[in-house]
């Protein structure tokens, strides 16, 4: 009997890997701690006729060859039951809404003339300064922002907001934290202003969304795995990894109070590195185990508000930039799929960041709901009495925090894990990446392709370095 590939975690990266492995006729077993697949991209049924996503999710359609390939294959699972929508994101600042990514014509029109002049002057000064005296190789998020956007535009739209989100000074955060907006400089903004194409990774304008919720996509993948003879173990927690000769030989998991061991041909993990690394304790050095604990996360609180109105906005996301707002952003579920909610109600998901077990994390659900309502009342988009009910979800490990110097720690950790020849760590947590859902699906598909085609191990390592942007990083 051929031993399976074991996949730990059925979020976007993990279940995509399992789906592609099963599609290629490779035996696969998935271990998932939750009762459903999808991870942080699952769809939840609150009650009859009222469903919502576990946080705001859409599948980006980028103008790149790799994105078109992934989107095409993923859409084939949905039998046409999806919508293609234009990107609808807003920034709310000083009583005005701005599209995101910013368009210079709108910024200049809506800010004061004095502020507009300062934005332009600061950018030209920054560009000249860095042309004469280039920044050092590793700089902070703040340095990156000032260099690319100028001090005024950076502070106004990104700097203060980012410090609210991450809870620390952006001078202490690596410029890699800005990877989602790394191409967002004044050059791209000006190209957009004059209707030229800017960087497609930053300026994608469309996404697709399954009519029955984003979780539908991953449920279909799980169905394909089962139909191909694979197994998806739910409510199951991986507990041990058995190794011999620098290879994974078996994975143990606990389900319903009983432990089961799966002999395996290889292992794909999407667990946080701080969780999976101790499972290799006999193989990895104590120094490696300590390094995994240095990788830090921002936690997230999602306050869902059920609103007695058909709709509140006509966009999906809105970022609350002003520092007086305690929440970071909100999204409206109905604007990606009205099929999930009653005609006369809508659901807003209001996000606020914190650190695990800090005062905000321990705030009562009632107070968190009231905090979200207060921010939206201050914006003027809600009226007293609109909120029918609210409920709260907490996410302990939401977003990696790229503290200065984290690259060397991550490189050293991944280098040692790479020595386990049939082990693959992928996804947001598995590679400590602030990436998007479509990136994780592509990563899952890529690891399945690598395993199926028996590519050289070095080819996989090069893929890891490219995804994590660790090429050229020096080991500790």
mmCIF file of N, CA, C and O in Angstrom, residues 112-122:
data_model
loop_
_atom_site.group_PDB
_atom_site.id
_atom_site.type_symbol
_atom_site.label_atom_id
_atom_site.label_comp_id
_atom_site.label_asym_id
_atom_site.label_seq_id
_atom_site.Cartn_x
_atom_site.Cartn_y
_atom_site.Cartn_z
ATOM 1 N N UNK A 112 -6.871 69.688 1.629
ATOM 2 C CA UNK A 112 -6.714 71.140 1.504
ATOM 3 C C UNK A 112 -5.579 71.459 0.536
ATOM 4 O O UNK A 112 -4.647 70.663 0.372
ATOM 5 N N UNK A 113 -5.631 72.626 -0.138
ATOM 6 C CA UNK A 113 -4.534 72.999 -1.044
ATOM 7 C C UNK A 113 -3.177 72.980 -0.359
ATOM 8 O O UNK A 113 -2.169 72.572 -0.947
ATOM 9 N N UNK A 114 -3.154 73.419 0.882
ATOM 10 C CA UNK A 114 -1.888 73.450 1.619
ATOM 11 C C UNK A 114 -1.326 72.044 1.800
ATOM 12 O O UNK A 114 -0.125 71.806 1.600
ATOM 13 N N UNK A 115 -2.218 71.086 2.170
ATOM 14 C CA UNK A 115 -1.772 69.710 2.357
ATOM 15 C C UNK A 115 -1.327 69.108 1.031
ATOM 16 O O UNK A 115 -0.325 68.370 0.966
ATOM 17 N N UNK A 116 -2.043 69.422 -0.056
ATOM 18 C CA UNK A 116 -1.661 68.920 -1.366
ATOM 19 C C UNK A 116 -0.274 69.386 -1.775
ATOM 20 O O UNK A 116 0.525 68.618 -2.324
ATOM 21 N N UNK A 117 0.033 70.644 -1.513
ATOM 22 C CA UNK A 117 1.360 71.168 -1.827
ATOM 23 C C UNK A 117 2.435 70.478 -0.992
ATOM 24 O O UNK A 117 3.526 70.171 -1.492
ATOM 25 N N UNK A 118 2.142 70.241 0.282
ATOM 26 C CA UNK A 118 3.110 69.571 1.150
ATOM 27 C C UNK A 118 3.378 68.148 0.676
ATOM 28 O O UNK A 118 4.517 67.670 0.707
ATOM 29 N N UNK A 119 2.326 67.454 0.208
ATOM 30 C CA UNK A 119 2.504 66.088 -0.294
ATOM 31 C C UNK A 119 3.454 66.086 -1.482
ATOM 32 O O UNK A 119 4.407 65.289 -1.542
ATOM 33 N N UNK A 120 3.214 66.989 -2.442
ATOM 34 C CA UNK A 120 4.065 67.049 -3.615
ATOM 35 C C UNK A 120 5.495 67.467 -3.295
ATOM 36 O O UNK A 120 6.463 66.876 -3.789
ATOM 37 N N UNK A 121 5.656 68.474 -2.445
ATOM 38 C CA UNK A 121 6.986 68.954 -2.081
ATOM 39 C C UNK A 121 7.778 67.880 -1.332
ATOM 40 O O UNK A 121 8.957 67.645 -1.624
ATOM 41 N N UNK A 122 7.122 67.236 -0.378
ATOM 42 C CA UNK A 122 7.812 66.205 0.405
ATOM 43 C C UNK A 122 8.284 65.054 -0.474
ATOM 44 O O UNK A 122 9.358 64.492 -0.271
#
